[in-house]
């Protein structure tokens, strides 16, 4: 109980930090002053949305059981998500898996053809390759790893860190490294 | 884990309730996958950083290097498909078929490791490319290549051992379909990492002829 309380307080604090930080940057007009500012604003806004979104979902009165907040627990009843032993679990059929496999092969072939054709610019190639890789990863995770048919929280566990990772990469690491390249170091 | 349904009625602190309504093994494997993907992300991001900041060599000729790597990728993708067949067969109770598909996955993975090792030997013997030196200009080229592909290959080898244990045990009735599925999750994760390693390390280093 106390652990949940600390968790909710932390989430609230994170949301307030996110809201005030992004609002302050925007109000000051310093949003586009630097790439750092832009990234920080986006990150803070994302944290605010996630934090308040989670709290709103958790304490949504229409979702809580008649007994009140304590009985809501994880929120979704166990019965909606069948466990592995239940024959209904394997609801994706083999033909669908074959189609996903063909799709993965096709995307791989497209990537290899791109490497052969050597499209203009490393940056463009990198973007397209990463985009295709993310799509392939999404397909593997969704169907082969069964994410599409599982409890949505698993998708969130994957999506949130991935988005944060990409933001940090594009906001901090790549500009840094291109700067190093330009400086000729 | 039909106890889970009954357990949901128990108070949480007495062992009742399954977090996120899945078996604990599956949940644990997902947590491991998230943490391991962070490891690979750290390496790949560091590699991307170093690569973007320097004049990076692009020595892999399309024939035969990239074609070879593409064949390796196809083997790994096929092993993912056979794994999915195996998990599906396990859930439908077809024990013998499931074991057959799990072995097929392990064999395809072993072919991947063999091809990869062959490529490594070729690079070291014929191209003079080692983790500590190479003749392409950037000293880190070999280091990053062997580290990232080596760590991935280590995961594949571990996965093959894991699949062998599951196949043997499942045949004897020691493991449940959930165990097969958890092994499948690990194997798909290995394939997932390769989906990123292949473009970033191989395709971006294709030589401009």
Short mmCIF file of C-alpha atoms in Angstrom, two decimals:
data_model
loop_
_atom_site.label_atom_id
_atom_site.label_comp_id
_atom_site.label_asym_id
_atom_site.label_seq_id
_atom_site.Cartn_x
_atom_site.Cartn_y
_atom_site.Cartn_z
CA UNK A 1 0.00 0.00 0.00
CA UNK A 2 2.75 2.41 1.00
CA UNK A 3 4.78 1.28 -1.99
CA UNK A 4 1.88 2.07 -4.32
CA UNK A 5 1.53 5.47 -2.67
CA UNK A 6 5.20 6.29 -3.20
CA UNK A 7 4.82 5.20 -6.80
CA UNK A 8 1.81 7.42 -7.41
CA UNK A 9 3.54 10.38 -5.76
CA UNK A 10 6.59 9.87 -7.93
CA UNK A 11 4.43 9.67 -11.05
CA UNK A 12 2.67 12.86 -10.01
CA UNK A 13 5.98 14.62 -9.41
CA UNK A 14 7.29 13.48 -12.77
CA UNK A 15 4.17 14.75 -14.48
CA UNK A 16 4.39 18.12 -12.75
CA UNK A 17 8.07 18.43 -13.65
CA UNK A 18 7.31 17.58 -17.27
CA UNK A 19 4.45 20.00 -17.50
CA UNK A 20 6.24 22.93 -15.89
CA UNK A 21 9.48 22.39 -17.79
CA UNK A 22 7.91 22.15 -21.22
CA UNK A 23 5.47 25.01 -20.47
CA UNK A 24 8.30 27.24 -19.26
CA UNK A 25 10.42 26.61 -22.34
CA UNK A 26 7.53 27.32 -24.65
CA UNK A 27 6.44 30.43 -22.71
CA UNK A 28 9.95 31.83 -22.76
CA UNK A 29 9.99 31.43 -26.52
CA UNK A 30 13.20 29.46 -26.19
CA UNK A 31 11.76 26.34 -27.78
CA UNK A 32 13.74 26.49 -30.99
CA UNK A 33 16.73 28.32 -29.56
CA UNK A 34 18.75 25.15 -29.68
CA UNK A 35 18.36 21.48 -30.44
CA UNK A 36 18.87 20.82 -26.74
CA UNK A 37 15.85 22.94 -25.85
CA UNK A 38 13.70 21.24 -28.44
CA UNK A 39 14.63 17.81 -27.26
CA UNK A 40 14.15 18.72 -23.58
CA UNK A 41 10.71 20.13 -24.31
CA UNK A 42 9.63 17.06 -26.24
CA UNK A 43 10.98 14.76 -23.56
CA UNK A 44 9.34 16.73 -20.73
CA UNK A 45 6.04 16.87 -22.59
CA UNK A 46 6.19 13.13 -23.20
CA UNK A 47 6.83 12.48 -19.49
CA UNK A 48 3.90 14.71 -18.55
CA UNK A 49 1.55 12.96 -20.97
CA UNK A 50 2.62 9.52 -19.78
CA UNK A 51 2.45 10.38 -16.09
CA UNK A 52 -0.90 12.13 -16.10
CA UNK A 53 -2.25 9.66 -18.60
CA UNK A 54 -1.35 6.78 -16.34
CA UNK A 55 -2.79 8.45 -13.24
CA UNK A 56 -6.00 9.27 -15.08
CA UNK A 57 -6.30 5.67 -16.22
CA UNK A 58 -5.51 4.29 -12.78
CA UNK A 59 -7.98 6.48 -10.90
CA UNK A 60 -10.67 6.58 -13.56
CA UNK A 61 -13.94 6.35 -11.56
CA UNK A 62 -15.78 4.52 -14.34
CA UNK A 63 -13.18 1.77 -14.34
CA UNK A 64 -12.95 1.21 -10.60
CA UNK A 65 -14.88 -1.61 -8.95
CA UNK A 66 -17.79 -0.67 -6.67
CA UNK A 67 -15.60 -1.43 -3.67
CA UNK A 68 -13.43 1.58 -4.53
CA UNK A 69 -9.78 2.26 -5.39
CA UNK A 70 -8.28 -0.66 -3.50
CA UNK A 71 -10.05 -3.37 -5.49
CA UNK A 72 -9.03 -2.05 -8.91
CA UNK A 73 -5.53 -3.49 -8.70
CA UNK A 74 -4.18 -3.89 -12.21
CA UNK A 75 -7.42 -2.64 -13.68
CA UNK A 76 -8.11 -5.29 -16.33
CA UNK A 77 -9.77 -8.50 -15.22
CA UNK A 78 -7.75 -11.66 -15.60
CA UNK A 79 -10.42 -13.38 -17.64
CA UNK A 80 -9.99 -11.08 -20.62
CA UNK A 81 -6.49 -12.32 -21.30
CA UNK A 82 -6.26 -16.04 -21.58
CA UNK A 83 -3.24 -17.85 -20.32
CA UNK A 84 -0.97 -20.00 -22.49
CA UNK A 85 -2.59 -23.33 -21.62
CA UNK A 86 -5.96 -22.19 -22.92
CA UNK A 87 -6.46 -23.46 -26.49
CA UNK A 88 -7.90 -20.08 -27.42
CA UNK A 89 -4.45 -18.55 -26.83
CA UNK A 90 -3.12 -19.63 -30.20
CA UNK A 91 -5.58 -17.56 -32.14
CA UNK A 92 -3.17 -16.63 -34.88
CA UNK A 93 -3.16 -19.18 -37.64
CA UNK A 94 -0.21 -20.59 -39.55
CA UNK A 95 -1.09 -18.87 -42.87
CA UNK A 96 -0.83 -15.52 -41.11
CA UNK A 97 2.64 -16.40 -39.82
CA UNK A 98 3.67 -17.38 -43.32
CA UNK A 99 2.49 -14.02 -44.63
CA UNK A 100 4.45 -12.20 -41.94
CA UNK A 101 7.53 -14.19 -42.91
CA UNK A 102 7.12 -13.32 -46.57
CA UNK A 103 6.77 -9.68 -45.53
CA UNK A 104 9.98 -9.85 -43.53
CA UNK A 105 11.80 -11.42 -46.48
CA UNK A 106 10.45 -8.71 -48.79
CA UNK A 107 11.61 -5.91 -46.49
CA UNK A 108 15.03 -7.54 -46.20
CA UNK A 109 15.31 -7.74 -49.98
CA UNK A 110 14.33 -4.06 -50.24
CA UNK A 111 17.05 -3.15 -47.75
CA UNK A 112 19.68 -5.16 -49.63
CA UNK A 113 18.63 -3.63 -52.96
CA UNK A 114 18.98 -0.18 -51.39
CA UNK A 115 22.51 -1.05 -50.34
CA UNK A 116 23.27 -2.23 -53.86
CA UNK A 117 21.81 0.84 -55.53
CA UNK A 118 23.63 3.16 -53.07
CA UNK A 119 21.04 5.86 -52.78
CA UNK A 120 22.27 9.39 -52.31
CA UNK A 121 23.79 10.19 -48.96
CA UNK A 122 24.62 8.13 -45.91
CA UNK A 123 22.07 9.99 -43.82
CA UNK A 124 19.23 9.17 -46.19
CA UNK A 125 20.27 5.52 -46.39
CA UNK A 126 20.56 5.34 -42.62
CA UNK A 127 17.09 6.80 -42.12
CA UNK A 128 15.44 4.46 -44.57
CA UNK A 129 17.29 1.42 -43.24
CA UNK A 130 16.40 2.27 -39.64
CA UNK A 131 12.79 2.84 -40.61
CA UNK A 132 12.58 -0.51 -42.37
CA UNK A 133 14.33 -2.20 -39.45
CA UNK A 134 11.85 -0.75 -37.00
CA UNK A 135 8.97 -1.98 -39.16
CA UNK A 136 10.52 -5.45 -39.31
CA UNK A 137 11.07 -5.39 -35.56
CA UNK A 138 7.46 -4.38 -35.06
CA UNK A 139 6.27 -7.26 -37.20
CA UNK A 140 8.40 -9.80 -35.34
CA UNK A 141 7.33 -8.46 -31.97
CA UNK A 142 3.67 -8.15 -32.86
CA UNK A 143 3.04 -11.53 -34.43
CA UNK A 144 5.96 -13.86 -33.79
CA UNK A 145 6.42 -12.73 -30.20
CA UNK A 146 2.66 -12.56 -29.78
CA UNK A 147 2.58 -8.96 -28.56
CA UNK A 148 -0.54 -8.18 -30.56
CA UNK A 149 -2.50 -10.81 -28.70
CA UNK A 150 -1.17 -10.15 -25.22
CA UNK A 151 -1.97 -7.68 -22.48
CA UNK A 152 -1.37 -4.15 -23.88
CA UNK A 153 1.05 -3.32 -21.07
CA UNK A 154 3.74 -5.39 -22.82
CA UNK A 155 3.46 -3.21 -25.88
CA UNK A 156 3.87 -0.15 -23.68
CA UNK A 157 6.91 -1.70 -22.01
CA UNK A 158 8.50 -1.93 -25.43
CA UNK A 159 7.23 1.26 -27.08
CA UNK A 160 8.06 3.80 -24.38
CA UNK A 161 11.76 2.94 -23.95
CA UNK A 162 12.16 2.56 -27.71
CA UNK A 163 10.72 6.01 -28.39
CA UNK A 164 12.79 7.54 -25.59
CA UNK A 165 15.89 5.81 -26.97
CA UNK A 166 15.28 7.13 -30.48
CA UNK A 167 14.65 10.65 -29.16
CA UNK A 168 17.87 10.60 -27.15
CA UNK A 169 19.80 9.22 -30.11
CA UNK A 170 18.53 11.77 -32.59
CA UNK A 171 18.55 14.66 -30.15
CA UNK A 172 21.93 14.18 -28.56
CA UNK A 173 24.12 11.53 -30.08
CA UNK A 174 23.81 12.03 -33.81
CA UNK A 175 24.11 15.84 -33.75
CA UNK A 176 27.17 15.41 -31.56
CA UNK A 177 28.82 12.94 -33.87
CA UNK A 178 28.06 14.96 -37.01
CA UNK A 179 29.50 17.99 -35.29
CA UNK A 180 32.67 16.03 -34.62
CA UNK A 181 32.79 15.06 -38.28
CA UNK A 182 32.34 18.68 -39.38
CA UNK A 183 35.05 19.84 -37.02
CA UNK A 184 37.34 17.32 -38.62
CA UNK A 185 38.36 15.74 -35.33
CA UNK B 1 -1.01 -22.52 -14.77
CA UNK B 2 -4.68 -22.93 -14.14
CA UNK B 3 -3.81 -22.16 -10.55
CA UNK B 4 -3.56 -18.61 -11.74
CA UNK B 5 -7.32 -18.37 -12.17
CA UNK B 6 -7.92 -19.71 -8.70
CA UNK B 7 -5.04 -17.66 -7.37
CA UNK B 8 -6.63 -14.47 -8.66
CA UNK B 9 -9.19 -14.82 -5.90
CA UNK B 10 -6.48 -14.89 -3.24
CA UNK B 11 -5.08 -11.70 -1.81
CA UNK B 12 -2.09 -10.49 -3.77
CA UNK B 13 0.36 -10.74 -0.91
CA UNK B 14 -0.62 -14.38 -0.38
CA UNK B 15 0.52 -15.25 -3.90
CA UNK B 16 -2.74 -14.49 -5.63
CA UNK B 17 -3.05 -12.60 -8.88
CA UNK B 18 -0.80 -12.85 -11.91
CA UNK B 19 0.76 -9.53 -12.90
CA UNK B 20 -0.54 -8.48 -16.32
CA UNK B 21 -2.46 -11.75 -16.54
CA UNK B 22 0.40 -13.80 -17.98
CA UNK B 23 2.51 -16.59 -16.61
CA UNK B 24 5.45 -15.44 -14.55
CA UNK B 25 7.97 -17.14 -16.80
CA UNK B 26 6.78 -15.21 -19.81
CA UNK B 27 6.83 -11.97 -17.87
CA UNK B 28 10.34 -12.71 -16.68
CA UNK B 29 11.53 -13.45 -20.19
CA UNK B 30 10.06 -10.16 -21.44
CA UNK B 31 11.92 -8.27 -18.73
CA UNK B 32 15.11 -10.03 -19.73
CA UNK B 33 14.49 -9.19 -23.38
CA UNK B 34 14.01 -5.52 -22.56
CA UNK B 35 17.24 -5.42 -20.55
CA UNK B 36 19.24 -7.32 -23.17
CA UNK B 37 17.95 -5.08 -25.93
CA UNK B 38 19.25 -2.13 -23.92
CA UNK B 39 22.67 -3.78 -23.94
CA UNK B 40 22.59 -4.12 -27.70
CA UNK B 41 21.20 -0.62 -28.07
CA UNK B 42 24.09 0.79 -26.06
CA UNK B 43 26.59 -0.97 -28.32
CA UNK B 44 24.81 -0.07 -31.53
CA UNK B 45 24.40 3.57 -30.52
CA UNK B 46 28.07 3.80 -29.54
CA UNK B 47 28.98 2.23 -32.89
CA UNK B 48 26.71 4.67 -34.74
CA UNK B 49 28.26 7.59 -32.90
CA UNK B 50 31.82 6.55 -33.68
CA UNK B 51 30.85 5.77 -37.23
CA UNK B 52 29.14 9.06 -37.92
CA UNK B 53 31.98 11.08 -36.44
CA UNK B 54 34.70 9.60 -38.59
CA UNK B 55 35.55 8.75 -42.16
CA UNK B 56 34.28 5.22 -41.93
CA UNK B 57 35.56 2.62 -44.40
CA UNK B 58 33.03 0.78 -46.54
CA UNK B 59 34.92 -2.33 -47.60
CA UNK B 60 32.18 -4.95 -48.00
CA UNK B 61 31.72 -5.70 -51.67
CA UNK B 62 28.21 -6.62 -52.69
CA UNK B 63 29.43 -9.89 -54.23
CA UNK B 64 30.19 -11.90 -52.19
CA UNK B 65 30.14 -10.24 -48.75
CA UNK B 66 26.73 -8.63 -48.69
CA UNK B 67 25.09 -11.54 -50.51
CA UNK B 68 26.63 -13.89 -47.94
CA UNK B 69 25.30 -11.79 -45.08
CA UNK B 70 21.87 -11.72 -46.75
CA UNK B 71 21.87 -15.51 -46.94
CA UNK B 72 22.70 -15.59 -43.23
CA UNK B 73 19.78 -13.26 -42.56
CA UNK B 74 17.43 -15.52 -44.54
CA UNK B 75 18.49 -18.52 -42.47
CA UNK B 76 17.81 -16.64 -39.26
CA UNK B 77 14.41 -15.44 -40.47
CA UNK B 78 13.50 -18.98 -41.47
CA UNK B 79 14.49 -20.20 -38.03
CA UNK B 80 12.07 -17.66 -36.56
CA UNK B 81 9.30 -19.10 -38.73
CA UNK B 82 10.02 -22.68 -37.67
CA UNK B 83 10.04 -21.51 -34.05
CA UNK B 84 6.59 -20.00 -34.50
CA UNK B 85 5.41 -23.29 -35.98
CA UNK B 86 6.85 -25.09 -32.97
CA UNK B 87 5.11 -22.85 -30.45
CA UNK B 88 1.84 -23.20 -32.32
CA UNK B 89 2.18 -26.99 -32.41
CA UNK B 90 2.96 -27.04 -28.68
CA UNK B 91 -0.15 -25.03 -27.88
CA UNK B 92 -2.27 -27.40 -29.93
CA UNK B 93 -0.81 -30.34 -28.02
CA UNK B 94 1.09 -31.84 -30.98
CA UNK B 95 4.13 -32.77 -28.91
CA UNK B 96 6.10 -34.65 -31.59
CA UNK B 97 5.52 -31.97 -34.22
CA UNK B 98 6.54 -29.25 -31.79
CA UNK B 99 9.79 -31.02 -30.95
CA UNK B 100 10.48 -31.44 -34.66
CA UNK B 101 10.02 -27.72 -35.31
CA UNK B 102 12.17 -26.76 -32.31
CA UNK B 103 14.97 -28.95 -33.60
CA UNK B 104 14.55 -27.38 -37.06
CA UNK B 105 14.95 -23.97 -35.46
CA UNK B 106 18.10 -25.07 -33.66
CA UNK B 107 19.55 -26.53 -36.87
CA UNK B 108 18.87 -23.35 -38.86
CA UNK B 109 20.47 -21.36 -36.06
CA UNK B 110 23.49 -23.64 -36.16
CA UNK B 111 23.78 -23.07 -39.91
CA UNK B 112 23.73 -19.33 -39.20
CA UNK B 113 26.55 -19.72 -36.68
CA UNK B 114 28.55 -21.84 -39.11
CA UNK B 115 28.16 -19.30 -41.93
CA UNK B 116 29.00 -16.46 -39.58
CA UNK B 117 32.12 -18.21 -38.30
CA UNK B 118 33.18 -18.87 -41.87
CA UNK B 119 32.80 -15.20 -42.63
CA UNK B 120 34.85 -14.29 -39.58
CA UNK B 121 37.66 -16.63 -40.61
CA UNK B 122 37.60 -15.23 -44.14
CA UNK B 123 37.84 -11.67 -42.84
CA UNK B 124 40.70 -12.50 -40.52
CA UNK B 125 42.70 -14.66 -42.91
CA UNK B 126 42.09 -13.05 -46.28
CA UNK B 127 41.29 -9.44 -45.46
CA UNK B 128 43.65 -8.97 -42.53
CA UNK B 129 40.80 -7.68 -40.40
CA UNK B 130 41.07 -8.36 -36.71
CA UNK B 131 39.42 -6.82 -33.65
CA UNK B 132 42.61 -4.88 -33.01
CA UNK B 133 43.76 -3.94 -36.47
CA UNK B 134 42.57 -3.72 -40.04
CA UNK B 135 43.86 -2.29 -43.26
CA UNK B 136 40.87 -0.03 -44.00
CA UNK B 137 41.92 3.09 -42.17
CA UNK B 138 39.71 3.35 -39.12
CA UNK B 139 41.19 1.35 -36.24
CA UNK B 140 37.78 0.81 -34.65
CA UNK B 141 36.22 -0.77 -37.71
CA UNK B 142 37.28 -4.29 -36.81
CA UNK B 143 36.69 -3.78 -33.11
CA UNK B 144 33.09 -2.67 -33.47
CA UNK B 145 32.34 -5.29 -36.11
CA UNK B 146 33.65 -8.26 -34.15
CA UNK B 147 32.23 -7.05 -30.84
CA UNK B 148 28.68 -6.52 -32.02
CA UNK B 149 28.46 -9.52 -34.32
CA UNK B 150 30.32 -11.58 -31.73
CA UNK B 151 27.92 -10.70 -28.95
CA UNK B 152 25.03 -11.53 -31.24
CA UNK B 153 26.59 -14.85 -32.22
CA UNK B 154 27.07 -15.63 -28.53
CA UNK B 155 23.35 -15.07 -28.05
CA UNK B 156 22.58 -17.36 -30.98
CA UNK B 157 24.81 -20.14 -29.60
CA UNK B 158 23.21 -19.80 -26.18
CA UNK B 159 19.82 -19.88 -27.86
CA UNK B 160 20.69 -23.10 -29.67
CA UNK B 161 21.65 -24.72 -26.37
CA UNK B 162 18.44 -23.41 -24.78
CA UNK B 163 16.34 -24.79 -27.65
CA UNK B 164 18.07 -28.17 -27.43
CA UNK B 165 17.30 -28.40 -23.73
CA UNK B 166 13.68 -27.44 -24.30
CA UNK B 167 13.30 -29.87 -27.22
CA UNK B 168 14.72 -32.79 -25.24
CA UNK B 169 12.75 -31.96 -22.10
CA UNK B 170 9.49 -31.27 -23.90
CA UNK B 171 9.67 -34.63 -25.63
CA UNK B 172 9.99 -36.31 -22.23
CA UNK B 173 7.07 -34.28 -20.91
CA UNK B 174 9.18 -32.22 -18.55
CA UNK B 175 8.29 -28.80 -20.03
CA UNK B 176 4.91 -27.20 -20.72
CA UNK B 177 3.82 -25.29 -23.83
CA UNK B 178 4.51 -22.12 -21.89
CA UNK B 179 8.18 -23.12 -21.63
CA UNK B 180 8.30 -23.64 -25.37
CA UNK B 181 6.76 -20.24 -25.90
CA UNK B 182 9.26 -18.57 -23.57
CA UNK B 183 12.11 -20.19 -25.49
CA UNK B 184 10.47 -18.90 -28.65
CA UNK B 185 10.45 -15.38 -27.21
CA UNK B 186 14.20 -15.54 -26.64
CA UNK B 187 14.83 -16.84 -30.13
CA UNK B 188 12.71 -14.12 -31.73
CA UNK B 189 14.62 -11.56 -29.70
CA UNK B 190 17.86 -12.88 -31.19
CA UNK B 191 16.36 -12.49 -34.67
CA UNK B 192 15.13 -9.02 -33.74
CA UNK B 193 18.62 -7.86 -32.81
CA UNK B 194 19.94 -9.15 -36.13
CA UNK B 195 17.30 -7.04 -37.92
CA UNK B 196 19.17 -4.02 -36.58
CA UNK B 197 22.72 -5.34 -36.72
CA UNK B 198 22.46 -6.38 -40.37
CA UNK B 199 21.61 -2.97 -41.86
CA UNK B 200 23.73 -0.93 -39.49
CA UNK B 201 26.90 -3.00 -39.75
CA UNK B 202 26.72 -4.68 -43.13
CA UNK B 203 24.51 -2.66 -45.43
CA UNK B 204 25.94 0.70 -44.41
CA UNK B 205 29.45 -0.60 -45.04
CA UNK B 206 28.75 -1.73 -48.59
CA UNK B 207 31.57 -0.57 -50.79
CA UNK B 208 30.78 2.00 -53.41
CA UNK B 209 32.04 0.41 -56.57
#
